[in-house]
Each structure stands twice: as structure tokens, then as C-alpha cells.
Coordinates of C-alpha atoms (C1' of nucleotides) in Angstrom, one line a residue:
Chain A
X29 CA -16.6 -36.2 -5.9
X30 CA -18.4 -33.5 -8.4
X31 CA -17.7 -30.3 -6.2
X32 CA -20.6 -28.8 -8.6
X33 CA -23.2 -30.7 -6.2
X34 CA -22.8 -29.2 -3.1
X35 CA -24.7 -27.5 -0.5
X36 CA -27.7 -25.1 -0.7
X37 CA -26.5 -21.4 -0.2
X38 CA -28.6 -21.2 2.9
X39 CA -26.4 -23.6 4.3
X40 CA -22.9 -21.9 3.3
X41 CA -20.5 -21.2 6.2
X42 CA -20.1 -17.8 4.3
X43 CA -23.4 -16.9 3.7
X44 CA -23.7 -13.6 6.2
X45 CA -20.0 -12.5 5.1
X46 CA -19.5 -12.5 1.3
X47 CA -21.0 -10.8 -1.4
X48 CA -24.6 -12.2 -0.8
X49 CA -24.6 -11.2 2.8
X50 CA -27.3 -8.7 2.1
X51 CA -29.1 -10.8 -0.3
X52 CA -33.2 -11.6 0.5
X53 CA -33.7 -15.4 -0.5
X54 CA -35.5 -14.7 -3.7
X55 CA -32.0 -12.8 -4.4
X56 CA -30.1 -15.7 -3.3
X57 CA -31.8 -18.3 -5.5
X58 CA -30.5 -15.8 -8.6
X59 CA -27.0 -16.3 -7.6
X60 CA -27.7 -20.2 -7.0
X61 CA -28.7 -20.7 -10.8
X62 CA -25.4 -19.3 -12.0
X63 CA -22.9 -20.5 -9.4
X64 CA -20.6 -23.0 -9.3
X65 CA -17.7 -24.8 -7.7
X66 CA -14.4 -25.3 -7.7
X67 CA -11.7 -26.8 -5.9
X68 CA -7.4 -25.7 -5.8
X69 CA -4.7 -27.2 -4.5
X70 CA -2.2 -25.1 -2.2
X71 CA 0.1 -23.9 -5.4
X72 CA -2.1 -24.0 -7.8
X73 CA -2.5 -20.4 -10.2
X74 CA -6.1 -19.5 -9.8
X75 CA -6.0 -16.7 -12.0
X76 CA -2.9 -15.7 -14.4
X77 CA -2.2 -12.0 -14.1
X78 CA -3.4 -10.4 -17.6
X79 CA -5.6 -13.6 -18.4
X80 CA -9.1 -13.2 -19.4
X81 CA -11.4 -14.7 -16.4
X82 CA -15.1 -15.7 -17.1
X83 CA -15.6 -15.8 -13.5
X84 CA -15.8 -13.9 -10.2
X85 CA -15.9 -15.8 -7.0
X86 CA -16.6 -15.8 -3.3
X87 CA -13.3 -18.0 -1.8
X88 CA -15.7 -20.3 1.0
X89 CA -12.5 -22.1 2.5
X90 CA -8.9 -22.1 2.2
X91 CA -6.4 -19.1 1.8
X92 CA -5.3 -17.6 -1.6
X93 CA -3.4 -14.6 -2.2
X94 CA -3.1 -11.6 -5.1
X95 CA 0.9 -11.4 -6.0
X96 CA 2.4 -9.2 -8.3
X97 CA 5.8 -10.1 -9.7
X98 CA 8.6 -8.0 -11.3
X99 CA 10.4 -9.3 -14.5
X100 CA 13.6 -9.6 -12.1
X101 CA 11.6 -12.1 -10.3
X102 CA 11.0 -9.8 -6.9
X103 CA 7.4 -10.7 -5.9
X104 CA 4.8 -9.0 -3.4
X105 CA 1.7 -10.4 -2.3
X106 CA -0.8 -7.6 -2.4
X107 CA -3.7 -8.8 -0.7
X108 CA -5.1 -12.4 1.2
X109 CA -8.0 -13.9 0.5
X110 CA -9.8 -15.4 3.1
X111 CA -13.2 -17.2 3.6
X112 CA -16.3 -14.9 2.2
X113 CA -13.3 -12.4 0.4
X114 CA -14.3 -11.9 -3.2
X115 CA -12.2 -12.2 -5.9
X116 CA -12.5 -10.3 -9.6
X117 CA -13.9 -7.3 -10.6
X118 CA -17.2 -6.6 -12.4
X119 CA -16.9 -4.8 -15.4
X120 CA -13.2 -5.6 -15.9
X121 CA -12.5 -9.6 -17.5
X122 CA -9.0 -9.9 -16.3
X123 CA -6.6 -9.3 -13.3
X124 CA -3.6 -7.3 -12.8
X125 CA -2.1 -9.7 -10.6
X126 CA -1.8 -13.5 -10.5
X127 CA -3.8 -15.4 -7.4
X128 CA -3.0 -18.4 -6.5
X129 CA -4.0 -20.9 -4.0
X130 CA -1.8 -21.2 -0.3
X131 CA -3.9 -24.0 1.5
X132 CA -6.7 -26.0 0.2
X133 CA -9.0 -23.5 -1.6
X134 CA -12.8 -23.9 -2.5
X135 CA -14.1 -20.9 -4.6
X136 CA -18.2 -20.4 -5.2
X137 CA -17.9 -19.1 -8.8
X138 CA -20.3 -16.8 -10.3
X139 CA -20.4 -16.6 -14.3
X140 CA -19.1 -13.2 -15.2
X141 CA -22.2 -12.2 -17.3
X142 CA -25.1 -13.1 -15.8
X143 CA -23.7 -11.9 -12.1
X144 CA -22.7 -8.4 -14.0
X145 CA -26.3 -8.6 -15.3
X146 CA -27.1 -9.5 -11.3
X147 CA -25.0 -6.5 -9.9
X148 CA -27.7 -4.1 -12.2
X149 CA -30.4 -5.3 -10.9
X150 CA -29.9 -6.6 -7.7
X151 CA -29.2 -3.3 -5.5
X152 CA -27.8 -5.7 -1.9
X153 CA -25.2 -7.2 -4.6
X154 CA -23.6 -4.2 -5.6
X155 CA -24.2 -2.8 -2.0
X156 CA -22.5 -5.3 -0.3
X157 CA -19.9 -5.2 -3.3
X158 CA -19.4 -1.6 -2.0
X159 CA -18.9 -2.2 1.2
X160 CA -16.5 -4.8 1.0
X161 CA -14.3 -3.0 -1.8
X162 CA -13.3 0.2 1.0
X163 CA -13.1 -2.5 3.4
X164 CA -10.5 -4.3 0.8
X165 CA -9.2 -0.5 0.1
X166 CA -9.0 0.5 4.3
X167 CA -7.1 -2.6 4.9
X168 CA -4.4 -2.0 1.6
X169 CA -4.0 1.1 3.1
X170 CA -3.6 0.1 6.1
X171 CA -0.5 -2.1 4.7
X172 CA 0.9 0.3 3.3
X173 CA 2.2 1.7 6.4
X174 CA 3.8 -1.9 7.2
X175 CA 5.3 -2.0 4.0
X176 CA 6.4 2.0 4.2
X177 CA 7.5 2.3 7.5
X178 CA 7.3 -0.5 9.8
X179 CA 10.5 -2.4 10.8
X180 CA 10.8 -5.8 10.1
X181 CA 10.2 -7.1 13.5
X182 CA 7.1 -4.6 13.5
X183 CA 5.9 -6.5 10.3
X184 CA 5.9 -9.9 11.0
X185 CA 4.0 -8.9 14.6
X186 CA 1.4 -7.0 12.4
X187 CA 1.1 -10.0 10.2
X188 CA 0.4 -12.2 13.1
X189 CA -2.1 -9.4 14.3
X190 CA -3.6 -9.5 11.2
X191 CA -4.2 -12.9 10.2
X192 CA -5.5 -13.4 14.1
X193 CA -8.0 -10.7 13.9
X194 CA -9.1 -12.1 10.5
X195 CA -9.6 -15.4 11.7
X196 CA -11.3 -14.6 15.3
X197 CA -13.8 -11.9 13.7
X198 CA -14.7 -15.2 11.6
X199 CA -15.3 -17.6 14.2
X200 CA -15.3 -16.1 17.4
X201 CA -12.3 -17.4 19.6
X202 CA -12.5 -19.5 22.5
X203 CA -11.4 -16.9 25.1
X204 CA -9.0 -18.2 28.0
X205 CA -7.2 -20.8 25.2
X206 CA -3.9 -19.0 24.4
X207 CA -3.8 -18.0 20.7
X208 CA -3.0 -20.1 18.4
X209 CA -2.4 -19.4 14.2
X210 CA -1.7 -22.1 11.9
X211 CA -0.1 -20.5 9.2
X212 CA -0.6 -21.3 5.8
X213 CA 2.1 -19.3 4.6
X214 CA 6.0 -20.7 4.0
X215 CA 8.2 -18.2 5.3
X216 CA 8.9 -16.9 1.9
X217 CA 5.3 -16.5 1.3
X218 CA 5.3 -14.2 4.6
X219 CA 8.3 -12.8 3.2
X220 CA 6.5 -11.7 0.0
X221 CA 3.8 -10.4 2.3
X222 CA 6.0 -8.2 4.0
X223 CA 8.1 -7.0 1.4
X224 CA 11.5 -8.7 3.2
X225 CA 13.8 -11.7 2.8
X226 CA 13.0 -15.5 3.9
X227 CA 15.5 -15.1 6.2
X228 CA 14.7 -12.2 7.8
X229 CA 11.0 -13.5 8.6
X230 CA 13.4 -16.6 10.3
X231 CA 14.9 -14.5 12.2
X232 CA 12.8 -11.9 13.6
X233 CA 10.4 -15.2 14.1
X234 CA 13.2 -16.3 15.9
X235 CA 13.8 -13.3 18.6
X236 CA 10.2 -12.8 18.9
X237 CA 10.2 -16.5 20.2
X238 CA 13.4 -16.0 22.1
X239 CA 11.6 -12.3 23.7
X240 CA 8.8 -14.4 24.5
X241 CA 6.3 -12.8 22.1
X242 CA 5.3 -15.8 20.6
X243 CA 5.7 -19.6 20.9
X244 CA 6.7 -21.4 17.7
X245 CA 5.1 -25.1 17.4
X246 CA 6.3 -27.6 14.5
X247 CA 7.2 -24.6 11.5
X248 CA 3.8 -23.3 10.7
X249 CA 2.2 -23.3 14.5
X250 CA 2.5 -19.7 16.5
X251 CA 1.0 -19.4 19.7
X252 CA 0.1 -16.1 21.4
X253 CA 0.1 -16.2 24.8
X254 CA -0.4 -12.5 25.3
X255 CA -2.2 -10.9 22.2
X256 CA -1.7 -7.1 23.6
X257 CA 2.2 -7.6 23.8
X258 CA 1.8 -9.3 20.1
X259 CA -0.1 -5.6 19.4
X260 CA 2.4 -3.3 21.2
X261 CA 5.1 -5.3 19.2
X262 CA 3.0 -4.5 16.3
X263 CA 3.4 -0.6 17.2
X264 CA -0.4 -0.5 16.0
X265 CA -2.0 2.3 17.5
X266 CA -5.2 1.5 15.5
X267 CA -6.1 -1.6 18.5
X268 CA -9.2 -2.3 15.9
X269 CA -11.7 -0.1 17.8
X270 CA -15.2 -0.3 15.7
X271 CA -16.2 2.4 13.5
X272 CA -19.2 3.4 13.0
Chain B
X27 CA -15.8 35.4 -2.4
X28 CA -18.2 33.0 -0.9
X29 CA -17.6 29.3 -2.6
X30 CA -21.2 28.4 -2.4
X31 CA -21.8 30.5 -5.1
X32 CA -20.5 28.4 -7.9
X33 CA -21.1 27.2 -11.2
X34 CA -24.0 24.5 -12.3
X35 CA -22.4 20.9 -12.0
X36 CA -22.7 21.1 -16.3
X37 CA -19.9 23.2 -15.8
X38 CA -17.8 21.4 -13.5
X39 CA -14.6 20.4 -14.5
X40 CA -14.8 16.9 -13.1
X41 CA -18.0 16.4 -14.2
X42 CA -17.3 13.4 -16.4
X43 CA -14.9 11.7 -13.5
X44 CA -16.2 12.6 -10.9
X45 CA -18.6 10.2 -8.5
X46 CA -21.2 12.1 -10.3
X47 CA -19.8 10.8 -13.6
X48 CA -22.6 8.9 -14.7
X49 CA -25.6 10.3 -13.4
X50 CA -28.6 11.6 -15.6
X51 CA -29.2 15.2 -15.7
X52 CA -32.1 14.8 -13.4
X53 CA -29.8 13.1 -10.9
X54 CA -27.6 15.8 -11.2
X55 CA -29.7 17.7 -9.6
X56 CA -30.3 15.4 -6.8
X57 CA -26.8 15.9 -5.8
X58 CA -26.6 19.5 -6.6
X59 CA -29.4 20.1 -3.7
X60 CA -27.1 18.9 -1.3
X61 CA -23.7 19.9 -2.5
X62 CA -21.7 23.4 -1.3
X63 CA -18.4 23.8 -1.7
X64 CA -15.0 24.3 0.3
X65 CA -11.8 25.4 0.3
X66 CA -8.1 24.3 1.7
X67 CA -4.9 25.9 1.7
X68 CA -2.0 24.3 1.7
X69 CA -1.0 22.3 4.9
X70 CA -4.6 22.1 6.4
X71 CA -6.2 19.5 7.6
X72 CA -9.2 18.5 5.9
X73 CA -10.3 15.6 8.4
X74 CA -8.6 13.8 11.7
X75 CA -8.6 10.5 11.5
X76 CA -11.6 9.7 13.9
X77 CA -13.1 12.5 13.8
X78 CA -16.7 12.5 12.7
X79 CA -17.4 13.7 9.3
X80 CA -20.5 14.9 8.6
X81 CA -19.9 14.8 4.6
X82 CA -18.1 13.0 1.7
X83 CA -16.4 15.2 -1.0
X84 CA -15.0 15.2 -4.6
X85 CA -11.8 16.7 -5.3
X86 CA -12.5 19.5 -7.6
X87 CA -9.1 21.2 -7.6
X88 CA -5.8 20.5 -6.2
X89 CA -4.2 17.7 -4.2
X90 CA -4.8 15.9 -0.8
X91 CA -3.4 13.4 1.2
X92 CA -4.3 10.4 3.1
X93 CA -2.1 10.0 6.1
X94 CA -1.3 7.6 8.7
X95 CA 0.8 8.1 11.7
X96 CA 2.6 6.4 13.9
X97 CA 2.6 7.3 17.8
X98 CA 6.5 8.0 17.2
X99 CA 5.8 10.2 14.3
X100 CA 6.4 7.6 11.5
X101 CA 4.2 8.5 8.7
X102 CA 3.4 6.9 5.4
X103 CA 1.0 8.5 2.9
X104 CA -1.3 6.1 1.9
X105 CA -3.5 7.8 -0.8
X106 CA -3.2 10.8 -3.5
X107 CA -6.7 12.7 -3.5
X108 CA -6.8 14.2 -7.4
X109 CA -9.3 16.1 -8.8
X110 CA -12.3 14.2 -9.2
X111 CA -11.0 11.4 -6.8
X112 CA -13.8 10.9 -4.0
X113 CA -13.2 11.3 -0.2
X114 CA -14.8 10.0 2.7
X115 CA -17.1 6.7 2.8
X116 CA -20.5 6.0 2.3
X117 CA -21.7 4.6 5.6
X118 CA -19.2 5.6 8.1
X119 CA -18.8 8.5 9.4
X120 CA -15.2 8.8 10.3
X121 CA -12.0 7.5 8.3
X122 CA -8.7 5.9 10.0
X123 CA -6.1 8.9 8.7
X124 CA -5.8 12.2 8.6
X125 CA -6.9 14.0 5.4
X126 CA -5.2 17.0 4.6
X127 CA -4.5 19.6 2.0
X128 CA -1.0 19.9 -0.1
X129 CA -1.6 22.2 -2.9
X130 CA -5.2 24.3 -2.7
X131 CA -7.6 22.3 -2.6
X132 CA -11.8 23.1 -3.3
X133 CA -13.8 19.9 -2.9
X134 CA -17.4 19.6 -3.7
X135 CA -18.8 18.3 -0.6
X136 CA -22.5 16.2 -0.1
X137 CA -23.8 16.2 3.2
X138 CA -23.3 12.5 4.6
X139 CA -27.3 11.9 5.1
X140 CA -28.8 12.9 2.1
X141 CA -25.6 11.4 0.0
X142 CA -26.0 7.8 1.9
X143 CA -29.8 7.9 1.1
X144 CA -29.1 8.8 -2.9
X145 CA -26.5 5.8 -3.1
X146 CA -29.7 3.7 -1.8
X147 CA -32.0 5.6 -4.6
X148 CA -30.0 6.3 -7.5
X149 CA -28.1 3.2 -9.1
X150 CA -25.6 5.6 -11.0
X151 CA -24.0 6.6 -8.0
X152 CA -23.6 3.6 -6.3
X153 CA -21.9 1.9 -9.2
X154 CA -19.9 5.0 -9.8
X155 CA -18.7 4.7 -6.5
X156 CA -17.7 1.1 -7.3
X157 CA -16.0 1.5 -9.9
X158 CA -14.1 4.2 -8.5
X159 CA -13.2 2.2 -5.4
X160 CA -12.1 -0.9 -7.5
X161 CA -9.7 1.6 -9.2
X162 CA -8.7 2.4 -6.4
X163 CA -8.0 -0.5 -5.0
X164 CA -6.2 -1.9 -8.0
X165 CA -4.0 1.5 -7.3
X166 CA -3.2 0.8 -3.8
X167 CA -1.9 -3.1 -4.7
X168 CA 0.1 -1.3 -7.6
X169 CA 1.5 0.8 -4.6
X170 CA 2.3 -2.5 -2.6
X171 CA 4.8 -3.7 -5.0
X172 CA 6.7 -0.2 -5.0
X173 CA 6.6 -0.1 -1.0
X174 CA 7.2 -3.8 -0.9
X175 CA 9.8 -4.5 -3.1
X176 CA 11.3 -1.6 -5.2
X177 CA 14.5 0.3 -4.8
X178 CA 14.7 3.9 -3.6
X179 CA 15.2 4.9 -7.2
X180 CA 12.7 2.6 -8.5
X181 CA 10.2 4.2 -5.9
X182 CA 10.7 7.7 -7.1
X183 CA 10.8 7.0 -10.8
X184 CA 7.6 4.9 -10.1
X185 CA 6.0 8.2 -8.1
X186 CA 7.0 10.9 -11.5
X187 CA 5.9 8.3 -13.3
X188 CA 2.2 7.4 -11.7
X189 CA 1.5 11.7 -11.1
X190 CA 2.1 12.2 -14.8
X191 CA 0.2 9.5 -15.9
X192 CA -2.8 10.9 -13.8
X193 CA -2.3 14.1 -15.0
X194 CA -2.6 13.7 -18.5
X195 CA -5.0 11.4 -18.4
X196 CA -7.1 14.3 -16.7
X197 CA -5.8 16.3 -19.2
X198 CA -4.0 14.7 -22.4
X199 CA -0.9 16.2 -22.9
X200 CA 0.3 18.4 -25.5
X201 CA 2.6 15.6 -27.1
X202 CA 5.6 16.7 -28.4
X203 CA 6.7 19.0 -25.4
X204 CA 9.0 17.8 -22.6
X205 CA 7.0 16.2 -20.1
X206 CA 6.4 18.2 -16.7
X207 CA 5.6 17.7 -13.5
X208 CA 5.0 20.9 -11.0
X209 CA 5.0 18.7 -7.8
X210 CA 2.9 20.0 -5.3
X211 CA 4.7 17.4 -3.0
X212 CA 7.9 18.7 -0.4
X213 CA 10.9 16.1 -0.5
X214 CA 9.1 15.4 2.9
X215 CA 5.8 14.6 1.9
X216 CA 7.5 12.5 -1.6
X217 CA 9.4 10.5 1.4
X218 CA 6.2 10.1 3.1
X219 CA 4.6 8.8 0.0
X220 CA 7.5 6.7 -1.1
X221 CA 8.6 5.3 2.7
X222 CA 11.8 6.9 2.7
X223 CA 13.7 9.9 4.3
X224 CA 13.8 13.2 2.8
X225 CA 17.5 12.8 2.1
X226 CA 16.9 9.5 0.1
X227 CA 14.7 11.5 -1.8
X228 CA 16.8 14.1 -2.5
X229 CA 19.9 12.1 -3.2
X230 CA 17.5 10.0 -5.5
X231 CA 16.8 12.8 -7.6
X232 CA 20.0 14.0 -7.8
X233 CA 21.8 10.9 -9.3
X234 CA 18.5 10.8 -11.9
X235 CA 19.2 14.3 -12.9
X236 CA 22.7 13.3 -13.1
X237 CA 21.9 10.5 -15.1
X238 CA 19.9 12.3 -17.3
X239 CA 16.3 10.8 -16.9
X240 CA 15.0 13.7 -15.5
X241 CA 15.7 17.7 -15.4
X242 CA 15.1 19.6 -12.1
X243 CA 13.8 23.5 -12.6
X244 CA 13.7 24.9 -9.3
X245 CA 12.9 22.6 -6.5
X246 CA 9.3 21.9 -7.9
X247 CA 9.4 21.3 -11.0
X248 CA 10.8 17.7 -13.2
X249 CA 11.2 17.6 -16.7
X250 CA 11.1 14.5 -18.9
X251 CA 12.8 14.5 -21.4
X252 CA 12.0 10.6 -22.1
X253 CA 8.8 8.9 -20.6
X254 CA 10.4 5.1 -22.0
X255 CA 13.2 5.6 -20.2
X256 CA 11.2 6.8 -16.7
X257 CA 9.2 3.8 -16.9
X258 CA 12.7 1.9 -17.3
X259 CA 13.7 3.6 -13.8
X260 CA 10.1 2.4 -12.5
X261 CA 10.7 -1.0 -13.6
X262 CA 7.6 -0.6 -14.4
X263 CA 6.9 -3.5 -16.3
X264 CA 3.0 -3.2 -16.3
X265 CA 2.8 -0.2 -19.0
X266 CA -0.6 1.4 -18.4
X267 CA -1.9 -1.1 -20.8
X268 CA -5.7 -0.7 -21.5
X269 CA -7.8 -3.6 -19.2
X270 CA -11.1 -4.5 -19.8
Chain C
dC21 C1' 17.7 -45.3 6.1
dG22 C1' 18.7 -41.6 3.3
dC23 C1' 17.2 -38.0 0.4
dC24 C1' 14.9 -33.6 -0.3
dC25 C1' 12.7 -29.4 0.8
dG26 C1' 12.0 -25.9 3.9
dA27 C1' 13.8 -23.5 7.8
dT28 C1' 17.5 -21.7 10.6
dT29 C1' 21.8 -19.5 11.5
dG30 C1' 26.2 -17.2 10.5
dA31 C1' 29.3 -14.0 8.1
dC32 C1' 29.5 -10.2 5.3
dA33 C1' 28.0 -6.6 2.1
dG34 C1' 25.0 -3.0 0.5
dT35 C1' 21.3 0.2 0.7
dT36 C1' 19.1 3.3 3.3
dG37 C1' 18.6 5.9 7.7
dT38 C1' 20.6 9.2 11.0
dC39 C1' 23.0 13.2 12.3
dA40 C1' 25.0 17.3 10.9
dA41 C1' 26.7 21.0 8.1
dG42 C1' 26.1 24.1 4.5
dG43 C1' 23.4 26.3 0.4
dA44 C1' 19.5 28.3 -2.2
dG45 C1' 15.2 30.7 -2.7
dC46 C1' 11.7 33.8 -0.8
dG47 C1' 9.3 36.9 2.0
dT48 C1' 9.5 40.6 5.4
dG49 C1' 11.2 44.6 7.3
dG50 C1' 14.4 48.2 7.6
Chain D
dC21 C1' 16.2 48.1 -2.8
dC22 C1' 18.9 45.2 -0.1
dA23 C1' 19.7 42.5 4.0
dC24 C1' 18.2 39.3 7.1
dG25 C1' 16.2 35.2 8.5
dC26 C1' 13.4 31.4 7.6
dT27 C1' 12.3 27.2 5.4
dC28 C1' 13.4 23.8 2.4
dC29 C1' 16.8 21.4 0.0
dT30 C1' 21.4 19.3 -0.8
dT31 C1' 25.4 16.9 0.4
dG32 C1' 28.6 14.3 3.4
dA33 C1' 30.1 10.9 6.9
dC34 C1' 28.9 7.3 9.5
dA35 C1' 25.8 3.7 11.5
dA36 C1' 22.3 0.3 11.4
dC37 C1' 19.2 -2.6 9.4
dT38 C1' 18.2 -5.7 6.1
dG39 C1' 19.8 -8.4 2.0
dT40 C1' 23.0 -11.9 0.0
dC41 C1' 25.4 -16.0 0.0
dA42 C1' 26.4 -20.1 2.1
dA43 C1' 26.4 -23.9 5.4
dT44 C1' 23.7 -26.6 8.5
dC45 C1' 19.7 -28.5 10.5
dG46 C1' 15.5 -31.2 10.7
dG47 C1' 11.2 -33.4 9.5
dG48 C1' 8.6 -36.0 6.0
dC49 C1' 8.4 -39.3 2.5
dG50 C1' 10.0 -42.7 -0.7

DNA sequence: CGCCCGATTGACAGTTGTCAAGGAGCGTGG
DNA sequence: CCACGCTCCTTGACAACTGTCAATCGGGCG
């Protein structure tokens, strides 16, 4: 299966999210002549940190994630990439940080040129670039006071808080249903996230389950039964109120 | 002396950084219709997070803060404002921390309105403001790693080390001279920065001094005597390498 | 059925936080 | 001009949280 032949933009699941959200259909048929597909496996290096990149992309499924890693080995994700995230930079050809897949990823890839050329004269593309960079920069700041000055049981509740509020402004949840996350991190992957140990993400997962905060399901299922406890665990004050 | 009376933007010191950096002189004076200025002392609040703000600035002179807090009084700085960094955002009209002033600060403010509608109209500014928030994006992820993973002493190296970079690259140093940094930062608000306590800080400092990678000259001022060897400290293994 | 990888749990150590007691610089007022 | 007091900083002792090292567990796949 080609992943080049795939689906018309109008019929993209992130077609009102990413970086054509804004984009009038005579736009959209601009970025349809110089996209294309392609397809990673959970592990695989998207990007190298340093390496040139001829591409930026839209990630349509699949999770990936921005790490930076010290020479020691000490690694820290710095950002998730979720359905209709971007990834690169216009203007710049290479990363500072490796990304690589977590789950199944499918990227809509834009030649780096031609969409630079696109970004000029195409005001909704560098609009909505805009608006999702401070969105990207609002939510890095936001981790920073996880990383700062939350504790570690604090963390991993944010992280579930985070992921969940990710996922349901996606696809609108099916209220009544508890809450469920499939994770498509390993622990050490949430333990990069967070800036703490693999065995400190077991165990604060563990007392959270034991405190009734969560219920754990097979190693990568948590359930929610009560999503304001999951906040107040959290100690996020910040309960996602809309800003105008 | 009222600040409105001020010099012609072809004066302005950030004029070639600035969100203004690559306007025309025509659009200059687009922005200069609907700029005045203000003025901070130390300690004051510029903005509460959620409050409304009816304009978005340019640092002109001085520092600022972005700060988060917790509802036990945890805090964690999440953003350095430096002259000719931008505040405030483009289609919202409140931001989630509190902005406030450390050393003086004057900031070259746009009211909101007229500012959104020339981001619309004037494709310098827009992609000014993209670029700008891409850097500071890739800033924040930089600080990720140091809040994540890096050691108290790491984290303060890695602070001297990021102020003086942005410093002479505002200004390029006098080579040859000791480095110096007059840091407009308390031991508090370097904690609050770093995600520490004041007295990690202070002890931090101490055993640099006493390992000779830094001099202390009163309580504000850090020489360098050896930038290699601070970057050592920072484990800083990305050097400020030119990206393109 | 057994191996292998990821996860859990335990024991212990180390870094950093907490609490507390000085110490230094600076401005104000006598 | 000096003394006082205030604020900020430094340093110490101790505690707590998280990291390190190691053993065990358990599910999935050959």
C-alpha cells in the first residue's frame, strides 16, 4: 500500500485543526500539490536532532514526541505531538531536537520550499502557523511549572490531565463513560516527560491506583473515574477555563 | 517626564529586533500611530494573569517576568522578557501568568485593536511575530531539558550561561574583558527561574565561586573568567551553534 | 513451555528542601 | 556622620523526596 495515494484534504480527520484549518479551498488545493505521505513505526527517528529536513509536516494520526538528550545519556521529551500538531519550522532546515515516533504515526508532509513559498503568500497559513506556535509556546510554559515545581505525584496527575484534555478537545468524549487513556507511552517514556525515574512513574502510578485516583487496566490502560479528583491531584488551578 | 514623548522608532534601540524588525519605513509608521510608551519599576506588576489587556508590548529596556503560581505559593518563572522580546498575544486578550517587572522596565506598547488589525494588513509583522515565537519556543524546550533533567549546579551554570549569551548578542561583547553579568535577578527570583530554593541557589553559587568558574562582586554581579568552562558546568552540549 | 522485555517493588543513598541562625550591605533618621 | 533596622544573602543541621541498584513479577511471543 503506496501511503502517497490517499485521501483528498477535504476528507482529512485533521482538516479544521492543523495548519490548513483556516485555509479557503482554492488554498487547500496549493497545499494538496506539494504534500505527501508518510508512514512510522512506534520507535522509529523521524527527524535526527541537527539533521537537515526537506520537510515540515502536519502528524494526521499517531503520537510522536520532540526529545532532547544529554551526552550523559539523560533525556527529556520536550513536547507531544498529537493529531493536527505541526512539526518543523519555516525558515529554519533542521531541528534542535530529535522526534521520533511513540505509536503508529502518519505525517502529511509538505516540501520545505514550495510550503515556505506558501507561508508568503498564503496569509491563513502563516495565520494559523501563528496561532498554533503561542498555543505550542502557552502549553511549554505551562510545563514548565510541572517540571519546576510540581511533585512527582503532581506530575504524573498533570500528565494524565493533559493527554485527556488533548484527546477529548479532539473528539469530544462520550460523557457518563468513565475516562479512559490508552497510553502510548512506556513508563520511561512518561518518565522522560516528566523529568523523573521509570520507577518513580511505577510508583506514584502505583499509590494513585491504591488512593483510588485512577484504575490501572493491562500496563498502558488508566481509567478516570473522577476527572476533578484526577485535576485536584494535579494541583492545577488553571481547570482549562477558555480564553478569549 | 511624560514617556509619550519619545524618540522616532528610527531611533529605537530595538529597532532591528524588535516585532517591528522587519517592517518598511512606511509600516513603521503604521505602528508608530498606535504606539505610546510605559514605564515599570522594579517589582511591579505589568499584567495579572487573566486580567484583560488592552495592548501587547515590546520590551524596550530592562527585564520582565513571566510567572506562574501555584495556589500554595509555588512559583516557577516561565519566561525572561528582554529588550526587544514581545509581550502579550495577538488575538487574546489576557495571558495565563502574571507579568511583572524586575529591573526598570519601559515597553513600547500597541493598542490590542489596531495591532490585531495590522498583523491582518501588514505581512512583515505577522511573520516577525513568527519567527519570534518559534524562537521562543525553541527557548522554552531548551528550558525543559534544564528543569527536567539537570542538576542544581547544572541549572545555574545553564542560567549565567543563557543571560550572557542574550546579552551580547544584543550587544556583542567587548572580547577580551572578563565576562559580566549584573543580574537583575534576587537569589529568589534565580530559584524561581531555575525550580529550586533560594538556599540551593546560594549554596550553588558558592561552591562555583569556590571552584573557580565564576567570581561574585557584591551580590549582583558574576564574573567569568572562562565562558568554555561555564558551558562545561551547563553541560551544555548544544553550543549556540548557528541553525539555519 | 520458556525466554525476554517491560513493569513493579524493595532497600538504600544522595541531592535538594526545610527550618533556623547569623552576616553583610544599604537607606533612614537621629 | 554614625547607628539602627531592614532586607537580602549565606551557611548549617536535619529531613524528605526522589534516584540508584537490584531482585522479582508477569504477559507476550517464539
Amino acid at each position: 500500500m503506496t501511503s502517497t495515494m490517499l485521501a483528498e484534504c477535504a476528507d482529512c480527520p485533521i482538516r479544521h485543526r492543523a495548519v490548513c484549518a483556516l485555509c479557503e479551498p482554492h488554498e487547500l488545493t496549493l497545499l494538496e500539490d506539494i504534500k505527501y505521505y508518510r508512514q512510522f513505526a512506534p520507535g522509529d527517528t523521524i527527524v535526527w536532532a541537527g539533521e537537515k529536513l526537506d520537510f515540515v509536516a502536519s502528524v494526521v494520526t499517531g503520537m510522536a514526541a520532540l526529545n532532547r538528550t544529554m551526552e550523559d545519556g539523560r533525556r527529556q521529551i520536550t513536547g507531544l505531538l498529537l493529531p493536527s500538531d505541526f512539526l518543523g519550522r519555516p525558515g529554519r532546515s533542521s531541528v534542535r531536537y530529535d522526534v521520533s515516533a511513540i505509536s503508529d504515526v502518519s505525517l502529511c508532509c509538505f516540501r520545505r520550499k514550495p510550503f515556505e513559498d506558501l507561508v508568503e503568500s498564503t496569509p491563513h497559513i502563516g495565520q494559523r502557523l501563528l496561532e498554533m506556535s503561542m498555543d505550542e509556546l502557552d502549553a511549554a510554559r505551562e510545563w514548565m511549572l510541572v517540571l519546576g515545581r510540581k511533585t512527582a505525584r503532581e506530575r504524573i496527575a498533570s500528565l494524565l490531565a493533559m493527554i485527556l484534555q488533548r484527546e477529548t478537545q479532539a473528539k469530544p468524549a462520550d460523557a457518563g463513560s468513565a475516562l479512559r487513556i490508552d497510553l502510548p507511552l512506556s513508563r520511561e517514556g512518561i518518565a522522560d516527560c516528566l523529568g523523573m525515574t521509570l520507577e518513580t512513574v511505577s510508583r506514584q502510578l502505583s499509590h494513585l491506583k491504591r488512593d483510588g485516583v485512577i484504575q490501572l487496566e493491562g500496563r498502558r490502560t488508566v481509567l478516570i473515574p473522577d476527572m476533578d479528583q484526577l485535576l485536584l491531584e494535579a494541583a492545577d488551578d488553571a481547570d482549562g477555563g477558555v480564553l478569549d
